[in-house]
């Protein structure tokens, strides 16, 4: 496996210039396949993992230790740097965030994100002072570890229904940058104008944009707007679930197997994993483990 420090340095370098896509696998198989496609980095998806465990992606339904185990598995699956979707740090207070961030760093990630959603309908976002204190605690925990792990500050203004999400996101993300966030991220904007304004307001910090739907923008368009990093969140997992649900419903409701039309063949998928296993065994001296 590539040395962890090397992977972390490579991940940091990706944020220095240009634009790259960081797709989100949800298990070992999807991690290996995405790596084979040539992507330079991967990110976990709390949603994708939660759905695979028959849990919602809300209110820390996936326990912290289960999520840490999943993050460690994805980080060890390939030689690529991995960014952890660490939700809101699995704690409300800064001290708890710091403790949990240190544990997340220990999984072998090259980066992690901390968001400002509380999980409460009455107060969906942490008060700004508390959100900043939490981000600063995450920064201090990373620095204390001595690991060159990138911290992404994430604002949930769009996803929690804030009346002025762009203005709130800019205001909060600027504060998170001052608190030590290396990368800034507000999932939600899809229009060119919003993305351009967000990137310009947060410059020179690199900005992550989420592509969870197809708004008609391509990677080249986002690069032209100044976006440094693109992630897809739960979208690949939902695409897989979409195929599964459609095929299963056609069997159950119509007695039809037409939902299998156009599927990747067993031979193609099995052949990929056979070659992948052989490559790992050759590299690891027959161990056959990622």
PDB file of C-alpha atoms in Angstrom:
ATOM      1  CA  UNK A   1       0.000   0.000   0.000  1.00  0.00           C
ATOM      2  CA  UNK A   2       1.089   3.577  -0.632  1.00  0.00           C
ATOM      3  CA  UNK A   3       2.519   5.184   2.487  1.00  0.00           C
ATOM      4  CA  UNK A   4      -0.161   7.071   4.445  1.00  0.00           C
ATOM      5  CA  UNK A   5       1.897  10.273   4.602  1.00  0.00           C
ATOM      6  CA  UNK A   6       2.318  10.101   0.827  1.00  0.00           C
ATOM      7  CA  UNK A   7      -1.420   9.741   0.315  1.00  0.00           C
ATOM      8  CA  UNK A   8      -2.120  12.675   2.610  1.00  0.00           C
ATOM      9  CA  UNK A   9       0.427  14.833   0.798  1.00  0.00           C
ATOM     10  CA  UNK A  10      -1.090  13.857  -2.553  1.00  0.00           C
ATOM     11  CA  UNK A  11      -4.564  14.779  -1.296  1.00  0.00           C
ATOM     12  CA  UNK A  12      -3.387  18.180  -0.126  1.00  0.00           C
ATOM     13  CA  UNK A  13      -1.679  18.790  -3.478  1.00  0.00           C
ATOM     14  CA  UNK A  14      -4.937  18.078  -5.321  1.00  0.00           C
ATOM     15  CA  UNK A  15      -6.391  21.187  -3.675  1.00  0.00           C
ATOM     16  CA  UNK A  16      -3.611  23.516  -4.816  1.00  0.00           C
ATOM     17  CA  UNK A  17      -4.833  24.025  -8.381  1.00  0.00           C
ATOM     18  CA  UNK A  18      -7.288  22.729 -10.951  1.00  0.00           C
ATOM     19  CA  UNK A  19     -10.459  20.748 -10.294  1.00  0.00           C
ATOM     20  CA  UNK A  20     -10.923  17.072  -9.435  1.00  0.00           C
ATOM     21  CA  UNK A  21     -13.795  14.657  -8.810  1.00  0.00           C
ATOM     22  CA  UNK A  22     -13.846  12.755  -5.526  1.00  0.00           C
ATOM     23  CA  UNK A  23     -16.631  10.124  -5.856  1.00  0.00           C
ATOM     24  CA  UNK A  24     -18.252   8.425  -2.883  1.00  0.00           C
ATOM     25  CA  UNK A  25     -18.162   4.606  -2.596  1.00  0.00           C
ATOM     26  CA  UNK A  26     -20.056   2.855   0.174  1.00  0.00           C
ATOM     27  CA  UNK A  27     -18.253  -0.496   0.435  1.00  0.00           C
ATOM     28  CA  UNK A  28     -15.069  -2.317  -0.563  1.00  0.00           C
ATOM     29  CA  UNK A  29     -16.310  -3.314  -4.007  1.00  0.00           C
ATOM     30  CA  UNK A  30     -17.367   0.166  -5.046  1.00  0.00           C
ATOM     31  CA  UNK A  31     -14.099   1.564  -3.663  1.00  0.00           C
ATOM     32  CA  UNK A  32     -12.023  -0.845  -5.737  1.00  0.00           C
ATOM     33  CA  UNK A  33     -14.022  -0.171  -8.883  1.00  0.00           C
ATOM     34  CA  UNK A  34     -13.806   3.611  -8.580  1.00  0.00           C
ATOM     35  CA  UNK A  35     -10.065   3.380  -7.989  1.00  0.00           C
ATOM     36  CA  UNK A  36      -9.720   1.320 -11.178  1.00  0.00           C
ATOM     37  CA  UNK A  37     -11.473   4.092 -13.120  1.00  0.00           C
ATOM     38  CA  UNK A  38      -8.621   6.446 -12.292  1.00  0.00           C
ATOM     39  CA  UNK A  39     -10.165   8.881  -9.821  1.00  0.00           C
ATOM     40  CA  UNK A  40      -7.465  10.564  -7.716  1.00  0.00           C
ATOM     41  CA  UNK A  41      -9.298  10.391  -4.365  1.00  0.00           C
ATOM     42  CA  UNK A  42     -12.406   8.936  -2.720  1.00  0.00           C
ATOM     43  CA  UNK A  43     -14.800  10.068  -0.015  1.00  0.00           C
ATOM     44  CA  UNK A  44     -17.090   8.123   2.262  1.00  0.00           C
ATOM     45  CA  UNK A  45     -20.825   8.770   2.218  1.00  0.00           C
ATOM     46  CA  UNK A  46     -22.695   8.609   5.494  1.00  0.00           C
ATOM     47  CA  UNK A  47     -25.933   8.122   3.548  1.00  0.00           C
ATOM     48  CA  UNK A  48     -24.654   5.295   1.381  1.00  0.00           C
ATOM     49  CA  UNK A  49     -23.338   3.433   4.406  1.00  0.00           C
ATOM     50  CA  UNK A  50     -26.459   4.092   6.497  1.00  0.00           C
ATOM     51  CA  UNK A  51     -28.749   2.744   3.770  1.00  0.00           C
ATOM     52  CA  UNK A  52     -26.634  -0.397   3.507  1.00  0.00           C
ATOM     53  CA  UNK A  53     -27.235  -0.930   7.226  1.00  0.00           C
ATOM     54  CA  UNK A  54     -31.022  -0.370   6.906  1.00  0.00           C
ATOM     55  CA  UNK A  55     -30.697   2.934   8.763  1.00  0.00           C
ATOM     56  CA  UNK A  56     -31.591   6.538   7.908  1.00  0.00           C
ATOM     57  CA  UNK A  57     -28.876   9.143   7.498  1.00  0.00           C
ATOM     58  CA  UNK A  58     -30.130  11.218  10.408  1.00  0.00           C
ATOM     59  CA  UNK A  59     -29.340  11.973  14.015  1.00  0.00           C
ATOM     60  CA  UNK A  60     -26.318   9.655  14.211  1.00  0.00           C
ATOM     61  CA  UNK A  61     -28.490   6.589  13.573  1.00  0.00           C
ATOM     62  CA  UNK A  62     -25.253   4.858  12.615  1.00  0.00           C
ATOM     63  CA  UNK A  63     -23.266   4.729  15.872  1.00  0.00           C
ATOM     64  CA  UNK A  64     -19.934   6.519  15.983  1.00  0.00           C
ATOM     65  CA  UNK A  65     -17.851   3.363  16.330  1.00  0.00           C
ATOM     66  CA  UNK A  66     -19.637   1.667  13.437  1.00  0.00           C
ATOM     67  CA  UNK A  67     -18.943   4.713  11.280  1.00  0.00           C
ATOM     68  CA  UNK A  68     -15.297   4.787  12.333  1.00  0.00           C
ATOM     69  CA  UNK A  69     -14.988   1.117  11.383  1.00  0.00           C
ATOM     70  CA  UNK A  70     -16.534   1.823   7.992  1.00  0.00           C
ATOM     71  CA  UNK A  71     -14.256   4.805   7.364  1.00  0.00           C
ATOM     72  CA  UNK A  72     -11.203   2.707   8.258  1.00  0.00           C
ATOM     73  CA  UNK A  73     -12.344  -0.021   5.848  1.00  0.00           C
ATOM     74  CA  UNK A  74     -12.735   2.437   2.959  1.00  0.00           C
ATOM     75  CA  UNK A  75      -9.417   4.112   3.786  1.00  0.00           C
ATOM     76  CA  UNK A  76      -7.658   0.730   3.629  1.00  0.00           C
ATOM     77  CA  UNK A  77      -9.466  -0.472   0.498  1.00  0.00           C
ATOM     78  CA  UNK A  78      -7.216   1.274  -2.039  1.00  0.00           C
ATOM     79  CA  UNK A  79      -4.044   3.320  -2.344  1.00  0.00           C
ATOM     80  CA  UNK A  80      -6.105   6.465  -2.872  1.00  0.00           C
ATOM     81  CA  UNK A  81      -6.480   9.220  -0.284  1.00  0.00           C
ATOM     82  CA  UNK A  82      -9.890   9.170   1.391  1.00  0.00           C
ATOM     83  CA  UNK A  83     -11.936  12.012   2.812  1.00  0.00           C
ATOM     84  CA  UNK A  84     -14.315  11.050   5.617  1.00  0.00           C
ATOM     85  CA  UNK A  85     -17.877  12.297   5.767  1.00  0.00           C
ATOM     86  CA  UNK A  86     -17.783  12.590   9.556  1.00  0.00           C
ATOM     87  CA  UNK A  87     -21.145  14.324   9.821  1.00  0.00           C
ATOM     88  CA  UNK A  88     -21.229  16.755  12.770  1.00  0.00           C
ATOM     89  CA  UNK A  89     -18.467  14.993  14.673  1.00  0.00           C
ATOM     90  CA  UNK A  90     -20.773  12.734  16.720  1.00  0.00           C
ATOM     91  CA  UNK A  91     -20.800  15.243  19.577  1.00  0.00           C
ATOM     92  CA  UNK A  92     -22.399  18.596  20.282  1.00  0.00           C
ATOM     93  CA  UNK A  93     -19.699  20.088  22.484  1.00  0.00           C
ATOM     94  CA  UNK A  94     -16.265  21.091  21.150  1.00  0.00           C
ATOM     95  CA  UNK A  95     -14.484  18.723  23.515  1.00  0.00           C
ATOM     96  CA  UNK A  96     -16.434  15.748  22.203  1.00  0.00           C
ATOM     97  CA  UNK A  97     -15.822  16.820  18.613  1.00  0.00           C
ATOM     98  CA  UNK A  98     -12.076  17.022  19.294  1.00  0.00           C
ATOM     99  CA  UNK A  99     -12.025  13.538  20.832  1.00  0.00           C
ATOM    100  CA  UNK A 100     -13.940  12.023  17.930  1.00  0.00           C
ATOM    101  CA  UNK A 101     -11.923  13.829  15.263  1.00  0.00           C
ATOM    102  CA  UNK A 102      -8.755  12.359  16.779  1.00  0.00           C
ATOM    103  CA  UNK A 103     -10.317   8.901  16.436  1.00  0.00           C
ATOM    104  CA  UNK A 104     -11.260   9.616  12.828  1.00  0.00           C
ATOM    105  CA  UNK A 105      -7.714  10.740  12.017  1.00  0.00           C
ATOM    106  CA  UNK A 106      -6.584   7.384  13.392  1.00  0.00           C
ATOM    107  CA  UNK A 107      -8.563   5.506  10.731  1.00  0.00           C
ATOM    108  CA  UNK A 108      -6.057   6.530   8.071  1.00  0.00           C
ATOM    109  CA  UNK A 109      -8.020   9.217   6.274  1.00  0.00           C
ATOM    110  CA  UNK A 110      -6.412  12.060   4.350  1.00  0.00           C
ATOM    111  CA  UNK A 111      -9.236  14.461   5.163  1.00  0.00           C
ATOM    112  CA  UNK A 112     -12.498  14.765   7.058  1.00  0.00           C
ATOM    113  CA  UNK A 113     -15.480  17.085   7.136  1.00  0.00           C
ATOM    114  CA  UNK A 114     -17.367  18.548  10.068  1.00  0.00           C
ATOM    115  CA  UNK A 115     -20.819  19.994   9.455  1.00  0.00           C
ATOM    116  CA  UNK A 116     -22.927  22.429  11.452  1.00  0.00           C
ATOM    117  CA  UNK A 117     -26.297  20.640  11.438  1.00  0.00           C
ATOM    118  CA  UNK A 118     -27.665  19.860  14.901  1.00  0.00           C
ATOM    119  CA  UNK A 119     -30.222  17.242  13.871  1.00  0.00           C
ATOM    120  CA  UNK A 120     -32.904  19.269  15.662  1.00  0.00           C
ATOM    121  CA  UNK A 121     -35.938  20.653  13.800  1.00  0.00           C
ATOM    122  CA  UNK A 122     -36.239  23.513  16.279  1.00  0.00           C
ATOM    123  CA  UNK A 123     -32.615  24.633  15.823  1.00  0.00           C
ATOM    124  CA  UNK A 124     -31.276  23.000  12.649  1.00  0.00           C
ATOM    125  CA  UNK A 125     -27.891  24.771  12.717  1.00  0.00           C
ATOM    126  CA  UNK A 126     -25.584  25.268  15.669  1.00  0.00           C
ATOM    127  CA  UNK A 127     -25.338  28.878  16.780  1.00  0.00           C
ATOM    128  CA  UNK A 128     -22.412  30.429  14.931  1.00  0.00           C
ATOM    129  CA  UNK A 129     -20.240  30.834  18.026  1.00  0.00           C
ATOM    130  CA  UNK A 130     -20.721  27.179  18.931  1.00  0.00           C
ATOM    131  CA  UNK A 131     -20.195  26.065  15.324  1.00  0.00           C
ATOM    132  CA  UNK A 132     -16.921  28.004  15.176  1.00  0.00           C
ATOM    133  CA  UNK A 133     -15.791  26.563  18.521  1.00  0.00           C
ATOM    134  CA  UNK A 134     -16.511  23.071  17.212  1.00  0.00           C
ATOM    135  CA  UNK A 135     -14.516  23.737  14.028  1.00  0.00           C
ATOM    136  CA  UNK A 136     -11.626  25.153  16.018  1.00  0.00           C
ATOM    137  CA  UNK A 137     -11.671  22.065  18.250  1.00  0.00           C
ATOM    138  CA  UNK A 138     -11.508  19.830  15.179  1.00  0.00           C
ATOM    139  CA  UNK A 139      -8.556  21.845  13.871  1.00  0.00           C
ATOM    140  CA  UNK A 140      -6.720  21.570  17.177  1.00  0.00           C
ATOM    141  CA  UNK A 141      -7.300  17.824  17.353  1.00  0.00           C
ATOM    142  CA  UNK A 142      -5.837  17.351  13.875  1.00  0.00           C
ATOM    143  CA  UNK A 143      -2.849  19.540  14.681  1.00  0.00           C
ATOM    144  CA  UNK A 144      -2.241  17.696  17.937  1.00  0.00           C
ATOM    145  CA  UNK A 145      -2.179  14.390  16.053  1.00  0.00           C
ATOM    146  CA  UNK A 146       0.702  15.555  13.888  1.00  0.00           C
ATOM    147  CA  UNK A 147      -1.098  14.160  10.824  1.00  0.00           C
ATOM    148  CA  UNK A 148      -1.390  16.252   7.672  1.00  0.00           C
ATOM    149  CA  UNK A 149      -5.144  15.719   7.450  1.00  0.00           C
ATOM    150  CA  UNK A 150      -7.269  18.295   5.624  1.00  0.00           C
ATOM    151  CA  UNK A 151     -10.242  19.714   7.518  1.00  0.00           C
ATOM    152  CA  UNK A 152     -13.363  20.544   5.525  1.00  0.00           C
ATOM    153  CA  UNK A 153     -15.786  22.985   7.100  1.00  0.00           C
ATOM    154  CA  UNK A 154     -19.312  22.204   5.941  1.00  0.00           C
ATOM    155  CA  UNK A 155     -22.404  24.431   6.180  1.00  0.00           C
ATOM    156  CA  UNK A 156     -25.844  22.838   5.949  1.00  0.00           C
ATOM    157  CA  UNK A 157     -27.820  26.033   5.301  1.00  0.00           C
ATOM    158  CA  UNK A 158     -29.241  24.749   2.020  1.00  0.00           C
ATOM    159  CA  UNK A 159     -30.155  21.291   3.322  1.00  0.00           C
ATOM    160  CA  UNK A 160     -31.870  22.601   6.468  1.00  0.00           C
ATOM    161  CA  UNK A 161     -34.118  25.054   4.615  1.00  0.00           C
ATOM    162  CA  UNK A 162     -32.522  28.335   5.666  1.00  0.00           C
ATOM    163  CA  UNK A 163     -34.408  31.277   4.077  1.00  0.00           C
ATOM    164  CA  UNK A 164     -31.182  32.795   2.696  1.00  0.00           C
ATOM    165  CA  UNK A 165     -28.910  29.789   2.248  1.00  0.00           C
ATOM    166  CA  UNK A 166     -26.233  31.394   0.047  1.00  0.00           C
ATOM    167  CA  UNK A 167     -25.706  34.398   2.314  1.00  0.00           C
ATOM    168  CA  UNK A 168     -25.726  32.209   5.439  1.00  0.00           C
ATOM    169  CA  UNK A 169     -23.358  29.674   3.899  1.00  0.00           C
ATOM    170  CA  UNK A 170     -20.860  32.358   2.888  1.00  0.00           C
ATOM    171  CA  UNK A 171     -21.008  33.984   6.322  1.00  0.00           C
ATOM    172  CA  UNK A 172     -20.519  30.729   8.163  1.00  0.00           C
ATOM    173  CA  UNK A 173     -17.887  29.259   5.865  1.00  0.00           C
ATOM    174  CA  UNK A 174     -15.783  32.405   6.101  1.00  0.00           C
ATOM    175  CA  UNK A 175     -15.887  31.982   9.874  1.00  0.00           C
ATOM    176  CA  UNK A 176     -14.958  28.296   9.568  1.00  0.00           C
ATOM    177  CA  UNK A 177     -11.965  29.229   7.429  1.00  0.00           C
ATOM    178  CA  UNK A 178     -10.793  31.594  10.149  1.00  0.00           C
ATOM    179  CA  UNK A 179     -11.252  28.763  12.656  1.00  0.00           C
ATOM    180  CA  UNK A 180      -8.914  26.528  10.659  1.00  0.00           C
ATOM    181  CA  UNK A 181     -10.910  24.796   7.929  1.00  0.00           C
ATOM    182  CA  UNK A 182      -8.725  24.042   4.891  1.00  0.00           C
ATOM    183  CA  UNK A 183     -11.604  23.339   2.477  1.00  0.00           C
ATOM    184  CA  UNK A 184     -15.104  24.838   2.448  1.00  0.00           C
ATOM    185  CA  UNK A 185     -18.304  23.066   1.492  1.00  0.00           C
ATOM    186  CA  UNK A 186     -21.993  23.976   1.347  1.00  0.00           C
ATOM    187  CA  UNK A 187     -24.008  21.175  -0.264  1.00  0.00           C
ATOM    188  CA  UNK A 188     -26.953  22.553  -2.218  1.00  0.00           C
ATOM    189  CA  UNK A 189     -26.167  25.184  -4.882  1.00  0.00           C
ATOM    190  CA  UNK A 190     -26.759  23.999  -8.446  1.00  0.00           C
ATOM    191  CA  UNK A 191     -27.023  27.217 -10.491  1.00  0.00           C
ATOM    192  CA  UNK A 192     -23.955  28.700 -12.120  1.00  0.00           C
ATOM    193  CA  UNK A 193     -24.485  32.105 -10.531  1.00  0.00           C
ATOM    194  CA  UNK A 194     -24.729  30.703  -7.008  1.00  0.00           C
ATOM    195  CA  UNK A 195     -21.674  28.514  -7.431  1.00  0.00           C
ATOM    196  CA  UNK A 196     -19.655  31.385  -8.910  1.00  0.00           C
ATOM    197  CA  UNK A 197     -20.652  33.723  -6.075  1.00  0.00           C
ATOM    198  CA  UNK A 198     -19.868  31.103  -3.435  1.00  0.00           C
ATOM    199  CA  UNK A 199     -16.428  30.354  -4.855  1.00  0.00           C
ATOM    200  CA  UNK A 200     -15.576  34.038  -5.260  1.00  0.00           C
ATOM    201  CA  UNK A 201     -16.654  34.912  -1.706  1.00  0.00           C
ATOM    202  CA  UNK A 202     -14.586  32.100  -0.189  1.00  0.00           C
ATOM    203  CA  UNK A 203     -11.430  32.567  -2.261  1.00  0.00           C
ATOM    204  CA  UNK A 204      -8.608  31.649  -1.833  1.00  0.00           C
ATOM    205  CA  UNK A 205      -9.863  28.629   0.131  1.00  0.00           C
ATOM    206  CA  UNK A 206     -10.714  25.645  -2.109  1.00  0.00           C
ATOM    207  CA  UNK A 207     -14.432  24.939  -2.398  1.00  0.00           C
ATOM    208  CA  UNK A 208     -16.147  21.552  -2.656  1.00  0.00           C
ATOM    209  CA  UNK A 209     -19.373  21.392  -4.677  1.00  0.00           C
ATOM    210  CA  UNK A 210     -21.841  18.516  -4.383  1.00  0.00           C
ATOM    211  CA  UNK A 211     -23.369  17.114  -7.567  1.00  0.00           C
ATOM    212  CA  UNK A 212     -26.269  15.041  -6.226  1.00  0.00           C
ATOM    213  CA  UNK A 213     -28.420  15.483  -9.342  1.00  0.00           C
ATOM    214  CA  UNK A 214     -27.752  16.302 -12.990  1.00  0.00           C
ATOM    215  CA  UNK A 215     -28.291  20.084 -13.283  1.00  0.00           C
ATOM    216  CA  UNK A 216     -26.720  20.172 -16.733  1.00  0.00           C
ATOM    217  CA  UNK A 217     -23.257  21.158 -15.511  1.00  0.00           C
ATOM    218  CA  UNK A 218     -20.218  19.088 -16.436  1.00  0.00           C
ATOM    219  CA  UNK A 219     -16.887  18.817 -14.662  1.00  0.00           C
ATOM    220  CA  UNK A 220     -15.373  21.308 -17.116  1.00  0.00           C
ATOM    221  CA  UNK A 221     -18.139  23.817 -16.317  1.00  0.00           C
ATOM    222  CA  UNK A 222     -17.505  23.584 -12.588  1.00  0.00           C
ATOM    223  CA  UNK A 223     -13.768  23.939 -13.147  1.00  0.00           C
ATOM    224  CA  UNK A 224     -14.431  27.096 -15.161  1.00  0.00           C
ATOM    225  CA  UNK A 225     -16.450  28.453 -12.224  1.00  0.00           C
ATOM    226  CA  UNK A 226     -13.437  27.987  -9.952  1.00  0.00           C
ATOM    227  CA  UNK A 227     -14.577  24.862  -8.124  1.00  0.00           C
ATOM    228  CA  UNK A 228     -11.620  22.912  -6.809  1.00  0.00           C
ATOM    229  CA  UNK A 229     -13.284  19.676  -5.650  1.00  0.00           C
ATOM    230  CA  UNK A 230     -16.453  17.836  -6.714  1.00  0.00           C
ATOM    231  CA  UNK A 231     -18.159  15.098  -4.688  1.00  0.00           C
ATOM    232  CA  UNK A 232     -21.372  13.200  -5.385  1.00  0.00           C
ATOM    233  CA  UNK A 233     -22.483  12.240  -1.873  1.00  0.00           C
ATOM    234  CA  UNK A 234     -25.106   9.503  -1.840  1.00  0.00           C
ATOM    235  CA  UNK A 235     -25.763   9.777  -5.586  1.00  0.00           C
ATOM    236  CA  UNK A 236     -23.879   6.671  -6.734  1.00  0.00           C
ATOM    237  CA  UNK A 237     -25.461   4.647  -3.920  1.00  0.00           C
ATOM    238  CA  UNK A 238     -28.889   5.991  -4.874  1.00  0.00           C
ATOM    239  CA  UNK A 239     -28.245   5.146  -8.523  1.00  0.00           C
ATOM    240  CA  UNK A 240     -27.552   1.559  -7.464  1.00  0.00           C
ATOM    241  CA  UNK A 241     -30.647   1.518  -5.259  1.00  0.00           C
ATOM    242  CA  UNK A 242     -32.683   2.901  -8.163  1.00  0.00           C
ATOM    243  CA  UNK A 243     -31.783  -0.041 -10.389  1.00  0.00           C
ATOM    244  CA  UNK A 244     -32.459  -2.505  -7.577  1.00  0.00           C
ATOM    245  CA  UNK A 245     -35.830  -0.984  -6.644  1.00  0.00           C
ATOM    246  CA  UNK A 246     -37.066  -0.790 -10.228  1.00  0.00           C
ATOM    247  CA  UNK A 247     -36.100  -4.378 -11.006  1.00  0.00           C
ATOM    248  CA  UNK A 248     -37.507  -5.721  -7.726  1.00  0.00           C
ATOM    249  CA  UNK A 249     -40.802  -3.855  -8.162  1.00  0.00           C
ATOM    250  CA  UNK A 250     -41.248  -5.183 -11.700  1.00  0.00           C
ATOM    251  CA  UNK A 251     -40.841  -8.729 -10.407  1.00  0.00           C
ATOM    252  CA  UNK A 252     -43.208  -8.203  -7.481  1.00  0.00           C
ATOM    253  CA  UNK A 253     -45.851  -6.069  -9.206  1.00  0.00           C
ATOM    254  CA  UNK A 254     -45.728  -7.288 -12.818  1.00  0.00           C
ATOM    255  CA  UNK A 255     -44.127 -10.694 -12.639  1.00  0.00           C
ATOM    256  CA  UNK A 256     -41.609  -9.322 -15.137  1.00  0.00           C
ATOM    257  CA  UNK A 257     -37.837  -9.653 -15.243  1.00  0.00           C
ATOM    258  CA  UNK A 258     -37.522  -6.702 -17.607  1.00  0.00           C
ATOM    259  CA  UNK A 259     -35.778  -4.720 -14.910  1.00  0.00           C
ATOM    260  CA  UNK A 260     -32.660  -6.757 -15.630  1.00  0.00           C
ATOM    261  CA  UNK A 261     -32.420  -5.425 -19.187  1.00  0.00           C
ATOM    262  CA  UNK A 262     -29.218  -3.489 -19.768  1.00  0.00           C
ATOM    263  CA  UNK A 263     -27.569  -4.744 -16.585  1.00  0.00           C
ATOM    264  CA  UNK A 264     -23.819  -5.283 -16.465  1.00  0.00           C
ATOM    265  CA  UNK A 265     -23.116  -8.965 -17.068  1.00  0.00           C
ATOM    266  CA  UNK A 266     -21.987 -11.378 -14.376  1.00  0.00           C
ATOM    267  CA  UNK A 267     -18.915 -12.157 -16.488  1.00  0.00           C
ATOM    268  CA  UNK A 268     -17.874  -8.504 -16.680  1.00  0.00           C
ATOM    269  CA  UNK A 269     -18.291  -7.777 -12.992  1.00  0.00           C
ATOM    270  CA  UNK A 270     -16.875 -11.077 -11.821  1.00  0.00           C
ATOM    271  CA  UNK A 271     -13.994 -10.692 -14.248  1.00  0.00           C
ATOM    272  CA  UNK A 272     -13.136  -7.282 -12.851  1.00  0.00           C
ATOM    273  CA  UNK A 273     -12.985  -8.562  -9.276  1.00  0.00           C
ATOM    274  CA  UNK A 274     -11.067 -11.674 -10.313  1.00  0.00           C
ATOM    275  CA  UNK A 275      -8.362  -9.529 -11.931  1.00  0.00           C
ATOM    276  CA  UNK A 276      -8.419  -7.148  -8.992  1.00  0.00           C
ATOM    277  CA  UNK A 277      -7.938 -10.015  -6.526  1.00  0.00           C
ATOM    278  CA  UNK A 278      -5.089 -11.452  -8.578  1.00  0.00           C
ATOM    279  CA  UNK A 279      -3.371  -8.062  -8.616  1.00  0.00           C
ATOM    280  CA  UNK A 280      -3.711  -7.734  -4.844  1.00  0.00           C
ATOM    281  CA  UNK A 281      -2.422 -11.255  -4.256  1.00  0.00           C
ATOM    282  CA  UNK A 282       0.579 -10.573  -6.471  1.00  0.00           C
ATOM    283  CA  UNK A 283       1.307  -7.369  -4.597  1.00  0.00           C
ATOM    284  CA  UNK A 284       0.734  -8.798  -1.111  1.00  0.00           C
ATOM    285  CA  UNK A 285       2.446 -12.124  -1.651  1.00  0.00           C
ATOM    286  CA  UNK A 286      -0.733 -14.191  -1.780  1.00  0.00           C
ATOM    287  CA  UNK A 287      -2.584 -12.521   1.110  1.00  0.00           C
ATOM    288  CA  UNK A 288      -5.477 -11.580  -1.137  1.00  0.00           C
ATOM    289  CA  UNK A 289      -6.668  -8.754   1.087  1.00  0.00           C
ATOM    290  CA  UNK A 290      -7.081  -5.078   0.225  1.00  0.00           C
TER     291      UNK A 290
END
